[in-house]
Coordinates of C-alpha atoms and ligand atoms in Angstrom, one line a residue:
M45 CA -36.2 14.4 27.7
A46 CA -35.7 10.9 26.4
K47 CA -32.2 9.5 26.0
K48 CA -31.0 8.5 22.6
Q49 CA -29.1 5.4 22.0
F50 CA -25.7 5.3 20.3
K51 CA -25.6 3.4 17.0
A52 CA -24.5 -0.2 17.5
E53 CA -20.9 0.3 16.3
S54 CA -20.4 3.5 18.3
K55 CA -21.6 1.6 21.3
R56 CA -19.0 -1.1 20.8
L57 CA -16.3 1.5 20.5
L58 CA -17.5 3.3 23.6
D59 CA -17.5 0.0 25.6
L60 CA -14.0 -0.6 24.4
M61 CA -13.0 2.9 25.5
I62 CA -14.7 2.8 28.9
N63 CA -13.5 -0.6 29.8
S64 CA -10.1 -0.2 28.2
I65 CA -7.2 -1.2 30.3
Y66 CA -5.1 0.8 27.9
T67 CA -2.5 2.6 30.0
N68 CA -2.1 5.5 27.6
K69 CA -5.3 7.2 28.6
E70 CA -3.6 10.6 28.3
I71 CA -4.1 10.6 24.5
F72 CA -7.7 11.8 25.0
L73 CA -6.3 15.4 25.3
R74 CA -4.4 15.1 22.0
E75 CA -7.6 13.9 20.3
L76 CA -9.8 16.6 21.6
I77 CA -7.2 19.3 20.8
S78 CA -6.8 17.9 17.3
N79 CA -10.6 18.0 16.7
A80 CA -10.6 21.6 18.0
S81 CA -7.8 22.5 15.6
D82 CA -9.6 20.9 12.7
A83 CA -12.7 22.9 13.5
I84 CA -10.7 26.1 13.5
D85 CA -9.1 25.1 10.2
K86 CA -12.5 24.6 8.7
L87 CA -13.7 28.1 9.7
Y88 CA -10.4 29.8 8.8
Y89 CA -10.5 28.2 5.4
K90 CA -14.1 29.3 5.0
T91 CA -13.2 32.9 5.8
L92 CA -10.6 32.9 3.2
T93 CA -12.5 31.2 0.4
D94 CA -15.8 33.0 1.1
N95 CA -14.1 36.3 1.7
I96 CA -15.5 36.7 5.2
S97 CA -14.1 39.8 6.9
G98 CA -13.8 40.4 10.6
L99 CA -12.0 37.2 11.4
A100 CA -8.2 37.1 11.3
R101 CA -6.0 34.1 11.7
S102 CA -4.8 35.5 15.0
D103 CA -8.3 35.5 16.4
F104 CA -8.4 31.8 16.6
F105 CA -7.3 29.8 19.6
I106 CA -7.9 26.8 21.8
F107 CA -8.4 27.3 25.5
I108 CA -8.0 24.7 28.3
E109 CA -9.3 25.2 31.8
S110 CA -9.4 22.9 34.7
D111 CA -11.2 23.0 38.0
E112 CA -9.6 20.5 40.4
K113 CA -12.3 20.9 43.0
K114 CA -15.2 20.2 40.6
R115 CA -13.0 17.7 38.8
T116 CA -13.7 19.2 35.4
L117 CA -11.5 19.9 32.4
T118 CA -12.8 22.1 29.7
I119 CA -11.4 22.4 26.1
S120 CA -12.9 25.2 24.0
D121 CA -12.3 26.4 20.5
N122 CA -13.7 29.2 18.4
G123 CA -13.9 27.1 15.3
I124 CA -16.7 26.2 13.0
G125 CA -18.9 24.6 15.7
M126 CA -21.7 22.1 15.1
T127 CA -25.4 22.5 14.4
K128 CA -27.9 20.3 16.3
D129 CA -27.9 17.8 13.4
E130 CA -24.2 17.7 13.3
L131 CA -23.9 17.0 17.0
E132 CA -26.3 14.1 16.5
Q133 CA -24.5 12.8 13.4
N134 CA -20.9 13.3 14.5
L135 CA -21.1 12.3 18.1
G136 CA -23.9 9.8 18.0
T137 CA -22.4 7.8 15.1
I138 CA -19.1 6.2 14.8
C139 CA -16.2 8.1 13.3
K140 CA -14.4 6.8 10.3
S141 CA -11.2 6.1 12.2
G142 CA -13.2 4.1 14.6
S143 CA -14.4 1.7 12.0
E144 CA -10.9 0.9 11.1
I145 CA -10.4 -0.4 14.6
F146 CA -13.2 -2.8 14.3
K147 CA -11.7 -4.3 11.2
V148 CA -8.5 -4.9 13.1
E149 CA -10.3 -6.1 16.2
E150 CA -12.3 -8.6 14.2
V151 CA -9.2 -10.1 12.7
D152 CA -7.5 -10.5 16.1
D153 CA -10.3 -11.1 18.4
E154 CA -8.5 -13.1 21.0
K155 CA -5.6 -10.7 21.2
I156 CA -7.3 -8.2 23.4
G157 CA -4.0 -6.8 24.6
E158 CA -3.0 -6.0 21.1
D159 CA -6.1 -4.2 20.0
I160 CA -6.0 -2.1 23.0
D161 CA -2.6 -1.0 22.0
I162 CA -4.1 -0.2 18.6
I163 CA -6.5 2.2 20.2
G164 CA -3.6 4.4 21.2
Q165 CA -2.0 4.2 17.8
F166 CA -5.0 5.2 15.8
G167 CA -6.7 8.5 16.0
V168 CA -9.8 7.4 17.8
G169 CA -11.1 10.9 18.2
F170 CA -13.8 12.2 20.4
Y171 CA -14.7 8.9 22.0
S172 CA -11.4 8.6 23.8
A173 CA -12.7 11.2 26.3
F174 CA -14.7 8.3 27.8
M175 CA -11.4 6.7 28.9
V176 CA -11.1 9.4 31.6
A177 CA -14.6 10.8 31.9
K178 CA -17.7 10.1 34.0
K179 CA -19.6 12.6 32.0
V180 CA -19.0 14.5 28.8
E181 CA -20.8 17.7 27.9
V182 CA -20.4 19.3 24.4
T183 CA -21.7 22.8 24.0
S184 CA -21.5 24.0 20.4
K185 CA -22.7 26.8 18.3
A186 CA -22.2 26.5 14.5
Y187 CA -20.7 29.6 12.8
G188 CA -23.5 31.7 11.4
E189 CA -26.2 30.1 13.5
E190 CA -28.3 31.7 16.3
K191 CA -28.8 28.8 18.6
A192 CA -26.4 26.7 20.6
Y193 CA -26.9 23.1 21.8
I194 CA -25.5 20.9 24.5
W195 CA -24.9 17.2 24.0
T196 CA -24.5 15.3 27.2
S197 CA -23.5 11.7 27.8
S198 CA -22.3 9.6 30.7
G199 CA -21.3 6.7 28.5
A200 CA -22.8 3.7 27.0
D201 CA -26.4 4.4 28.2
G202 CA -26.9 7.1 25.5
Y203 CA -26.9 10.8 25.1
T204 CA -29.2 13.8 25.1
I205 CA -29.2 17.0 23.1
K206 CA -30.8 20.3 24.4
E207 CA -30.8 23.9 23.6
A208 CA -28.1 25.9 25.4
E209 CA -26.6 29.3 25.9
K210 CA -23.3 30.2 24.2
D211 CA -22.1 33.6 23.1
T212 CA -19.6 32.8 20.4
H213 CA -19.3 30.2 17.6
G214 CA -17.3 27.2 18.4
T215 CA -17.3 24.2 20.7
T216 CA -16.7 23.7 24.4
I217 CA -16.1 20.2 25.7
K218 CA -16.4 19.7 29.4
I219 CA -15.2 16.5 30.9
T220 CA -16.0 15.4 34.5
M221 CA -13.1 13.2 35.5
L222 CA -13.5 9.7 36.8
D223 CA -12.6 9.2 40.4
D224 CA -9.2 7.9 41.1
T225 CA -8.7 4.2 41.6
D226 CA -5.9 2.0 42.9
D227 CA -4.6 1.7 39.4
E228 CA -5.3 5.0 37.8
N229 CA -4.7 8.5 38.9
Y230 CA -7.2 10.6 36.9
S231 CA -6.7 13.7 39.1
K232 CA -3.3 14.3 37.5
F233 CA -5.0 15.3 34.2
L234 CA -6.5 18.2 36.1
T235 CA -3.1 19.7 37.1
D236 CA -1.4 22.5 35.2
Y237 CA 1.8 20.6 35.2
E238 CA 0.4 17.5 33.5
I239 CA -1.7 19.5 31.0
R240 CA 1.4 21.5 30.0
N241 CA 3.3 18.3 29.6
L242 CA 0.7 16.6 27.4
V243 CA 0.3 19.6 25.2
K244 CA 4.1 19.8 24.6
R245 CA 4.4 16.1 24.0
Y246 CA 1.4 15.5 21.6
S247 CA 0.2 18.8 20.4
D248 CA 3.1 21.1 20.1
Y249 CA 2.8 21.5 16.3
I250 CA -0.9 22.5 16.4
R251 CA -0.9 25.7 14.4
Y252 CA -3.2 27.7 16.7
P253 CA -2.3 28.8 20.2
I254 CA -3.4 26.4 22.9
K255 CA -3.9 28.7 25.9
M256 CA -4.3 28.3 29.6
K257 CA -4.9 30.9 32.3
G258 CA -1.6 32.1 33.6
E259 CA -0.7 34.1 36.8
E260 CA -1.2 37.4 35.0
E261 CA -2.2 36.8 31.5
D262 CA -3.1 33.8 29.3
E263 CA -0.2 31.6 28.5
T264 CA 0.4 29.8 25.2
L265 CA 1.6 26.2 25.7
N266 CA 2.6 25.1 22.2
T267 CA 5.2 26.4 19.8
M268 CA 2.9 26.0 16.8
T269 CA 5.6 25.1 14.4
P270 CA 4.4 22.2 12.3
I271 CA 6.8 19.3 12.3
W272 CA 7.5 19.7 8.6
K273 CA 8.7 23.3 9.1
K274 CA 11.1 22.3 11.8
N275 CA 14.8 21.6 11.1
K276 CA 15.7 18.0 10.6
S277 CA 18.4 18.4 13.3
E278 CA 15.6 19.2 15.9
L279 CA 13.8 16.0 15.2
T280 CA 14.4 12.4 16.2
D281 CA 13.3 9.2 14.4
E282 CA 10.7 8.8 17.2
D283 CA 9.2 12.2 16.4
Y284 CA 8.8 11.3 12.8
N285 CA 7.4 7.9 13.5
Q286 CA 4.9 9.2 16.1
F287 CA 3.8 11.9 13.7
Y288 CA 3.3 9.4 11.0
K289 CA 1.3 7.0 13.1
D290 CA -0.8 9.7 14.7
N291 CA -1.7 11.2 11.3
F292 CA -2.0 8.3 8.9
Y293 CA -3.8 5.7 10.9
D294 CA -1.0 3.2 10.8
F295 CA 0.5 1.4 13.7
T296 CA 3.7 0.2 12.0
D297 CA 6.7 2.6 11.8
P298 CA 7.3 3.9 8.3
L299 CA 10.2 2.2 6.4
R300 CA 11.5 5.5 5.2
V301 CA 11.0 9.2 6.0
I302 CA 11.6 11.8 3.4
H303 CA 11.8 15.3 4.8
S304 CA 12.6 18.0 2.3
S305 CA 12.2 21.6 1.5
T306 CA 12.8 23.3 -1.7
E307 CA 12.9 26.9 -2.9
G308 CA 13.0 28.1 -6.5
V309 CA 10.7 27.1 -9.2
A310 CA 8.5 25.6 -6.6
T311 CA 8.6 26.5 -2.9
Y312 CA 7.4 23.9 -0.5
N313 CA 8.0 21.7 2.5
A314 CA 7.3 18.0 2.2
L315 CA 7.2 15.3 4.8
L316 CA 6.7 12.0 3.1
F317 CA 6.6 8.4 4.4
V318 CA 7.1 5.1 2.8
P319 CA 4.8 2.8 5.0
G320 CA 6.1 -0.4 6.5
K321 CA 3.0 -2.3 5.5
A322 CA 0.6 -2.0 2.6
P323 CA -2.8 -1.0 3.9
F324 CA -5.3 -3.9 3.7
N325 CA -7.1 -2.3 0.8
Y326 CA -4.0 -1.1 -1.0
Y327 CA -4.3 -3.4 -4.1
S328 CA -8.0 -2.7 -4.4
K329 CA -10.2 -0.1 -6.0
D330 CA -11.1 1.4 -2.6
F331 CA -7.6 2.6 -2.0
E332 CA -7.2 6.4 -2.5
K333 CA -3.7 7.7 -3.1
G334 CA -2.8 11.2 -2.3
L335 CA -0.9 13.6 0.0
R336 CA -2.3 16.1 2.4
L337 CA -2.0 19.5 1.0
Y338 CA -1.5 22.7 2.9
A339 CA -1.2 26.2 1.5
S340 CA 1.0 28.3 3.8
G341 CA 0.0 26.1 6.7
V342 CA -3.7 26.0 6.0
L343 CA -5.1 22.6 5.2
I344 CA -6.8 22.8 1.8
M345 CA -7.1 19.1 0.9
E346 CA -6.9 15.9 2.9
T347 CA -5.9 13.7 -0.1
C348 CA -4.6 15.5 -3.1
K349 CA -4.1 12.8 -5.6
D350 CA -2.5 14.9 -8.3
L351 CA 0.6 15.1 -6.2
L352 CA 1.5 11.5 -6.6
P353 CA 1.9 9.3 -9.7
D354 CA 0.2 5.9 -9.5
H355 CA 3.5 4.0 -9.4
F356 CA 4.3 5.7 -6.0
S357 CA 0.7 5.7 -4.7
F358 CA 1.9 4.0 -1.5
V359 CA 3.6 7.2 -0.3
R360 CA 1.8 9.0 2.5
G361 CA 2.5 12.5 3.8
I362 CA 2.0 16.2 3.6
V363 CA 3.0 19.0 1.3
D364 CA 2.9 22.6 2.4
S365 CA 3.5 25.2 -0.3
A366 CA 3.4 29.0 -0.2
D367 CA 2.8 29.1 -3.9
L368 CA -0.7 27.9 -3.9
S369 CA -3.8 30.1 -3.8
L370 CA -6.2 29.3 -1.0
N371 CA -9.3 29.7 -3.1
I372 CA -8.2 27.0 -5.5
S373 CA -11.0 24.5 -6.1
R374 CA -10.4 20.9 -6.5
E375 CA -11.0 21.0 -10.2
M376 CA -8.6 23.9 -10.7
L377 CA -6.0 22.2 -8.6
Q378 CA -5.6 19.5 -11.2
Q379 CA -4.5 21.9 -13.8
D380 CA -2.6 24.1 -11.5
R381 CA 0.9 24.4 -12.9
Q382 CA 2.4 24.8 -9.4
V383 CA 0.9 21.5 -8.3
Q384 CA 2.3 19.8 -11.4
V385 CA 5.8 21.2 -10.8
I386 CA 5.7 20.0 -7.1
A387 CA 4.4 16.6 -8.2
K388 CA 7.4 16.3 -10.7
H389 CA 9.8 17.2 -8.0
L390 CA 8.4 14.8 -5.5
E391 CA 8.4 12.0 -8.0
K392 CA 12.2 12.5 -8.6
K393 CA 12.8 12.8 -4.9
I394 CA 10.9 9.6 -4.0
K395 CA 12.8 7.8 -6.7
S396 CA 16.1 8.9 -5.5
E397 CA 15.3 8.0 -1.9
L398 CA 14.2 4.5 -3.0
L399 CA 17.4 4.1 -5.0
S400 CA 19.4 5.1 -2.0
M401 CA 17.6 2.6 0.2
L402 CA 18.3 -0.1 -2.4
K403 CA 21.9 0.8 -2.4
N404 CA 22.5 1.3 1.3
D405 CA 20.0 -1.0 3.0
K406 CA 19.1 -3.8 0.7
E407 CA 17.4 -5.8 3.4
K408 CA 15.0 -2.9 4.1
Y409 CA 14.5 -2.5 0.3
E410 CA 13.5 -6.1 0.0
E411 CA 10.9 -5.5 2.8
F412 CA 9.6 -2.6 0.8
W413 CA 9.6 -4.6 -2.3
K414 CA 7.4 -7.3 -0.8
Q415 CA 4.8 -4.7 0.1
F416 CA 4.9 -2.4 -2.9
G417 CA 7.1 -3.9 -5.7
M418 CA 4.0 -5.0 -7.5
Q419 CA 2.8 -1.4 -7.8
I420 CA 6.1 -0.3 -9.4
K421 CA 6.1 -3.2 -11.9
F422 CA 2.5 -2.3 -12.6
G423 CA 3.6 1.2 -13.2
I424 CA 5.8 0.0 -16.1
Y425 CA 3.2 -2.4 -17.5
S426 CA 0.2 -0.1 -17.3
S427 CA 2.1 2.8 -19.0
F428 CA 3.0 0.4 -21.9
G429 CA 6.6 0.9 -21.1
M430 CA 6.6 4.7 -21.0
N431 CA 7.7 4.7 -17.4
T432 CA 10.5 2.3 -18.1
E433 CA 13.3 4.8 -17.9
L434 CA 12.1 6.2 -14.6
L435 CA 11.4 2.9 -12.9
K436 CA 13.7 0.2 -14.4
D437 CA 16.4 0.6 -11.8
L438 CA 14.0 0.2 -8.9
L439 CA 13.1 -3.3 -10.0
I440 CA 14.6 -6.3 -8.3
F441 CA 14.0 -9.9 -9.2
Y442 CA 14.9 -13.1 -7.5
S443 CA 17.7 -14.6 -9.4
S444 CA 19.3 -18.1 -9.9
F445 CA 22.6 -16.3 -9.1
E446 CA 23.2 -17.0 -5.4
G447 CA 19.5 -17.3 -4.9
K448 CA 19.0 -13.7 -4.0
Y449 CA 17.3 -10.6 -5.3
T450 CA 19.2 -8.7 -8.0
T451 CA 18.8 -5.5 -9.9
L452 CA 18.9 -5.6 -13.7
E453 CA 22.0 -3.5 -13.7
D454 CA 23.8 -6.1 -11.6
Y455 CA 22.4 -8.9 -13.8
V456 CA 23.8 -7.3 -16.9
S457 CA 27.2 -6.7 -15.3
R458 CA 27.4 -10.4 -14.8
M459 CA 26.4 -11.5 -18.3
K460 CA 28.7 -13.8 -20.1
E461 CA 30.4 -12.7 -23.3
D462 CA 28.3 -15.1 -25.5
Q463 CA 25.1 -14.3 -23.7
K464 CA 22.6 -12.5 -25.9
Y465 CA 19.6 -12.2 -23.6
I466 CA 18.5 -11.5 -20.1
Y467 CA 16.7 -14.8 -19.3
Y468 CA 13.7 -15.1 -17.1
A469 CA 11.4 -17.9 -16.2
C470 CA 7.8 -17.7 -14.8
G471 CA 6.0 -19.9 -12.4
D472 CA 4.0 -20.0 -9.2
S473 CA 7.0 -20.4 -6.9
I474 CA 10.8 -20.3 -6.9
D475 CA 11.0 -24.0 -6.4
Q476 CA 8.7 -24.8 -9.2
I477 CA 10.6 -22.6 -11.6
A478 CA 14.0 -24.0 -10.6
N479 CA 12.7 -27.5 -11.7
L480 CA 11.4 -26.5 -15.1
P481 CA 13.0 -28.7 -17.7
Q482 CA 13.8 -25.6 -19.9
A483 CA 15.9 -24.1 -17.1
E484 CA 18.5 -26.8 -17.3
R485 CA 20.2 -25.8 -20.5
V486 CA 20.3 -22.2 -19.7
L487 CA 21.8 -22.8 -16.3
D488 CA 24.2 -25.3 -17.7
K489 CA 25.6 -22.6 -19.9
G490 CA 26.3 -20.6 -16.8
F491 CA 23.7 -18.0 -17.6
E492 CA 21.6 -16.5 -14.9
I493 CA 17.8 -16.7 -14.8
L494 CA 15.4 -14.3 -13.2
Y495 CA 12.6 -16.1 -11.4
L496 CA 9.2 -14.4 -11.8
T497 CA 6.4 -15.4 -9.6
E498 CA 3.9 -12.7 -9.8
D499 CA 1.2 -12.3 -12.4
V500 CA 2.3 -8.8 -13.4
D501 CA 6.0 -9.8 -13.9
E502 CA 6.0 -11.1 -17.4
F503 CA 3.8 -8.4 -18.6
T504 CA 6.3 -5.9 -17.2
M505 CA 9.1 -7.6 -19.1
K506 CA 7.1 -7.5 -22.3
A507 CA 6.4 -3.8 -21.7
M508 CA 10.1 -3.0 -21.1
M509 CA 11.4 -5.3 -23.9
Q510 CA 15.0 -4.7 -23.0
Y511 CA 17.3 -3.3 -20.4
D512 CA 20.6 -1.6 -21.4
E513 CA 20.0 -2.9 -25.0
K514 CA 19.8 -6.4 -23.8
E515 CA 16.5 -8.1 -24.7
F516 CA 14.5 -10.1 -22.2
R517 CA 13.8 -13.6 -23.1
S518 CA 11.7 -16.2 -21.4
I519 CA 13.2 -19.6 -21.1
S520 CA 10.0 -21.0 -22.6
D521 CA 10.4 -18.9 -25.7
D522 CA 10.9 -20.5 -29.1
D523 CA 14.4 -19.1 -29.7
L524 CA 16.7 -18.9 -26.7
G525 CA 19.8 -17.9 -28.6
L526 CA 21.6 -20.9 -27.1
E527 CA 21.6 -23.1 -30.1
T528 CA 24.8 -23.4 -32.1
E529 CA 24.4 -23.8 -35.8
E530 CA 25.1 -27.5 -35.3
D531 CA 22.2 -27.8 -32.8
K532 CA 19.9 -26.1 -35.2
D533 CA 20.9 -28.4 -38.1
A534 CA 20.5 -31.4 -35.9
A535 CA 17.0 -30.3 -34.8
E536 CA 16.0 -29.6 -38.3
K537 CA 17.2 -33.0 -39.5
S538 CA 15.5 -34.6 -36.7
N539 CA 12.2 -32.8 -37.5
E540 CA 12.5 -33.9 -41.1
K541 CA 13.3 -37.5 -40.1
H542 CA 10.3 -37.8 -37.6
K543 CA 8.0 -35.6 -39.6
E544 CA 5.3 -38.3 -40.0
L545 CA 5.4 -39.3 -36.3
F546 CA 5.3 -35.6 -35.1
E547 CA 2.4 -34.9 -37.3
F548 CA 0.6 -38.0 -35.9
M549 CA 1.3 -36.8 -32.4
K550 CA 0.0 -33.3 -33.1
E551 CA -3.2 -34.7 -34.7
S552 CA -3.7 -37.0 -31.7
L553 CA -3.7 -34.0 -29.4
G554 CA -6.6 -32.6 -31.4
G555 CA -5.6 -28.9 -31.7
K556 CA -4.1 -28.4 -28.3
V557 CA -0.7 -27.7 -29.7
V558 CA 0.3 -25.8 -32.9
S559 CA 3.2 -28.2 -33.5
V560 CA 5.2 -31.1 -32.1
K561 CA 8.9 -30.8 -32.7
A562 CA 12.4 -31.8 -31.8
S563 CA 13.8 -29.8 -28.9
T564 CA 17.2 -28.2 -28.6
R565 CA 16.7 -27.1 -25.1
L566 CA 16.1 -30.3 -23.2
K567 CA 18.8 -32.5 -21.5
T568 CA 17.4 -34.9 -19.0
H569 CA 13.7 -34.3 -19.4
P570 CA 11.7 -36.0 -22.2
V571 CA 9.4 -33.1 -23.1
C572 CA 8.5 -29.6 -22.4
I573 CA 5.9 -27.0 -23.6
S574 CA 7.1 -23.9 -25.3
T575 CA 5.0 -21.1 -26.9
E576 CA 5.0 -19.2 -30.1
G577 CA 3.6 -15.8 -30.9
G578 CA 4.3 -13.8 -27.8
I579 CA 1.7 -15.1 -25.3
S580 CA 3.3 -17.4 -22.8
L581 CA 1.6 -20.0 -20.6
E582 CA 2.1 -17.7 -17.6
M583 CA 0.4 -14.8 -19.4
E584 CA -2.4 -17.1 -20.3
K585 CA -2.8 -18.0 -16.7
A586 CA -2.6 -14.4 -15.5
L587 CA -5.2 -13.3 -18.1
A588 CA -7.5 -16.1 -17.0
H589 CA -7.5 -14.5 -13.5
Q590 CA -8.7 -11.2 -14.8
P591 CA -12.4 -10.8 -14.2
D592 CA -13.8 -9.9 -17.6
L593 CA -10.8 -9.9 -19.9
T594 CA -11.1 -12.3 -22.8
N595 CA -9.9 -15.5 -21.3
R596 CA -10.2 -16.7 -24.8
I597 CA -6.6 -15.5 -25.1
K598 CA -4.6 -18.7 -25.3
A599 CA -0.9 -19.3 -25.7
Q600 CA 0.1 -21.1 -28.9
R601 CA 1.6 -24.2 -27.4
V602 CA 4.4 -26.3 -28.9
L603 CA 5.2 -29.8 -27.6
E604 CA 9.0 -30.1 -27.7
I605 CA 10.4 -33.6 -27.6
N606 CA 13.8 -34.7 -26.5
T607 CA 14.7 -37.1 -29.3
N608 CA 17.6 -38.5 -27.3
H609 CA 15.4 -39.6 -24.5
K610 CA 14.6 -43.3 -24.0
I611 CA 10.9 -42.5 -24.0
F612 CA 11.1 -41.2 -27.5
K613 CA 12.8 -44.4 -28.6
T614 CA 9.9 -46.3 -27.2
I615 CA 7.4 -44.1 -29.0
Q616 CA 9.2 -44.7 -32.2
K617 CA 8.9 -48.4 -31.8
L618 CA 5.3 -48.2 -30.8
Y619 CA 4.5 -46.1 -33.8
K620 CA 5.3 -49.1 -36.0
T621 CA 3.3 -51.6 -33.8
D622 CA 0.6 -49.9 -31.8
K623 CA -0.5 -46.5 -32.9
E624 CA -3.3 -46.3 -30.2
K625 CA -0.6 -46.5 -27.5
V626 CA 1.3 -43.7 -29.2
K627 CA -1.8 -41.6 -28.7
T628 CA -2.0 -42.4 -25.0
Y629 CA 1.7 -41.7 -24.6
T630 CA 1.5 -38.4 -26.4
D631 CA -1.4 -37.4 -24.2
L632 CA 0.4 -38.3 -21.1
L633 CA 3.6 -36.5 -22.1
Y634 CA 1.6 -33.4 -23.0
N635 CA -0.2 -33.3 -19.7
Q636 CA 2.9 -34.1 -17.7
A637 CA 4.6 -31.1 -19.4
L638 CA 1.7 -28.9 -18.5
L639 CA 1.8 -30.0 -14.9
I640 CA 5.5 -29.1 -14.6
E641 CA 4.6 -25.7 -15.9
G642 CA 2.1 -25.4 -13.2
V643 CA -0.9 -25.4 -15.5
T644 CA -3.8 -27.7 -14.7
V645 CA -4.5 -30.5 -17.1
D646 CA -7.7 -30.1 -19.1
D647 CA -9.2 -33.5 -18.1
P648 CA -7.7 -34.9 -14.9
V649 CA -9.9 -38.0 -15.0
A650 CA -8.8 -39.0 -18.5
F651 CA -5.2 -38.3 -17.5
A652 CA -5.5 -40.6 -14.4
N653 CA -7.2 -43.3 -16.5
S654 CA -4.4 -43.2 -19.0
I655 CA -1.9 -43.7 -16.3
C656 CA -3.8 -46.7 -14.9
E657 CA -4.1 -48.2 -18.3
L658 CA -0.4 -48.2 -18.7
M659 CA 0.2 -49.6 -15.3
Ligands
LIG236 P1 -12.7 12.3 13.5 O1 -12.1 13.5 14.1 O2 -11.7 11.2 13.3 O3 -13.6 12.5 12.3 P2 -14.2 12.3 16.0 O4 -15.0 11.2 16.7 O5 -13.0 12.8 16.8 O6 -13.7 11.6 14.6 O7 -15.1 13.4 15.6 C1 -16.3 13.2 14.9 C2 -16.7 14.5 14.2 O8 -17.2 15.4 15.1 C3 -15.5 15.2 13.5 O9 -15.3 14.8 12.2 C4 -16.1 16.7 13.5 O10 -17.0 16.8 12.4 C5 -16.9 16.7 14.7 N1 -16.2 17.4 15.8 C6 -15.5 16.8 16.8 N2 -15.0 17.8 17.6 C7 -15.3 19.0 17.1 C8 -15.1 20.3 17.5 N3 -14.3 20.7 18.5 N4 -15.7 21.3 16.7 C9 -16.4 21.0 15.6 N5 -16.7 19.7 15.2 C10 -16.1 18.7 16.0

C-alpha cells in the first residue's frame, strides 16, 4: 500500500516535534490522554442528547498499558472513535493548535530555543507523540460503525491507513518508544512509576478514570476532580497558571485568577482568568469571546459567548453549572434564563475583581489597562453611555497631576473649588499634548488635565458626558469655564475692534475655518485651533481612520489669536501696508496651529514655500 504524505504544515510540525530538543517530552502523555477524554466527552454527550441507552457515564474510561520488553506504550479509550475519513483528516492534517505555533514561530524565527519552549506551553496534541516514538499506530472504530482502521506512521515519511480488527468503539494508540540515547532516557516512560507520576501531575482532573493494570484489579490513577471543583486552599498559583496555559493556548501567566462558586438563584462553579497579554487577534473581527461551558461536568460548548459581555470579552475560563439541561441547543442557550442569570453574576464578579486589582495592585492594573483598557472604554462608547455606571470606575487616564494614571474618582477629589469641569486634552502622545498651547492656561490655574492618546478616548468622554455630575470638557473646546467676566469683556471688545481684520483673515483661509477670533486661553503662544459644534480635531482624525465611515465629517475649526502677542501687532501693521503678506502670515499661523495639534497640513508644499518666501 502506498504511503501518503502529510500536508506541508503538518510535516513542518512533525519535523519540529521529532527534532525537538525540548526537554519536556513527557507532555506527550498528557496530550494523548486529553484527546482520549475529549473523544469520550463527545460520545457521552451524544448518548445524552440522542437518548442512546446502554451506555452509562461509568462505562467510560481510559486505559494505559506498557510493555517494557517490546518498548510499547498503549493508550486506549472507549470514546467516539474515528472513521477512515476522520483518521485521514485529523491525523494527516495539521491541528488548529498547531497552526498557532507556526504564527509564533514565524515571528521569532531565529529564537529557536524560545519556540521550542512554546511547544510545551501550547496544547500541540497528537503530534507530540513523535517526540518519543519511533512508530505510532492508531487503531480506531467510530461509534456506530462496523469497520475499524489502523493508521500507522514512523514520522515525516508519511502514513498508511488499513482496515483492522477492533471489538469496541474507541481509539487505541500504540507508541513504540525511541531507543535511549546519551541525553534522553525514553525507557522511563514505560515504567509504572513514571506513568503514575505523569498522570498525577498533568491529568489528575480528567473526569474519566485513567486505569492501569494493578496487582489484582485495575487501578485508577487520577482523582477525577476538575480543578474548578477543588477547594481554593488545595490549589497553588502554579496549579492555576498551568491549567490556564494548558487549556487556553497562552504561554503567559494570567494577570488574575477568579475562582468562585455560587449557590442560590444560580448554582455554578467558575474559574476565570484575566490574560496577561491580549491575543494577537484580540482587536480584530476574528476574535471570538466566550467561556467554556459545562453542565454538571460535561462539556457542552467550547466557547459560549452569551456568558460574557463585550466589555469583558478578554476574560477566558470555564463555567460549570448543575442548572443547565444537557440537551440544550446553541440557539436555546441564548435565551436560557439560567445562562443569563449566570452571565449577570459573572459580570459583577469580574468588575469587582478588577476594582480590587485597581485598588490593591495599581501596577498590575496598569499592565492590564495597557492590554485591555481600550475594550472597556469601547464598552462605554459603543453602548452610547448605557454602560457608564457599570464601567466608569474601571477607567484610568494619564493625568497632568504627578504624571501618573488616575481614576476619575481621584481626579474629582482633587478638583479645585472654582473648577467647573473635568478637563481633558487629546493628542497622539503625552508629550505632544503637554505642549499644546491651550493646556497652558488650564494648568496655570492649577487644574488637572487628563491626557487622552487613543482614538476611542474622546468618544468615550462624549458618551459619558459627566462623572459625578462634573462635566467633561476638552481644553480645545470653545468655552473652558476659565474666563472671568473681565476676560470675556476684553475678548469681546477685542473682537469688535479687530472685526475687519479677523474677517479678512477668515476670508483669506478660504473656508477652512468658521471664524477667526480673539482668544482668552492663550498666554505665550500666538495662535491655536479650537472647535465649535461638538466634533473636535481628534474626533475628526479618528473618524478618518475608520474604513468606510463618512470621513466627510469635519470639525468646525476656529482660529484663535492671542491679541497680546507680538506677531499680532505685526499683522496689524501689515494690514495697513501689505495685505498680501497678511494672507501669507495667516496661512502660516493656521498651519502652524494645526501642526501643534498633530494634524497634517493640507498642502505641505505651499506651506514650505510660504516659509521660504518670508525668509
Ligand atoms: P486537537 O486535539 O488540538 O484538535 P490533535 O492533533 O491532538 O489536535 O487531534 C486532532 C484531532 O484528532 C482531534 O481534534 C480529534 O478529532 C481527533 N482525535 C485525536 N485523538 C483522538 C481520540 N483518541 N479519539 C477520537 N478522536 C481523536
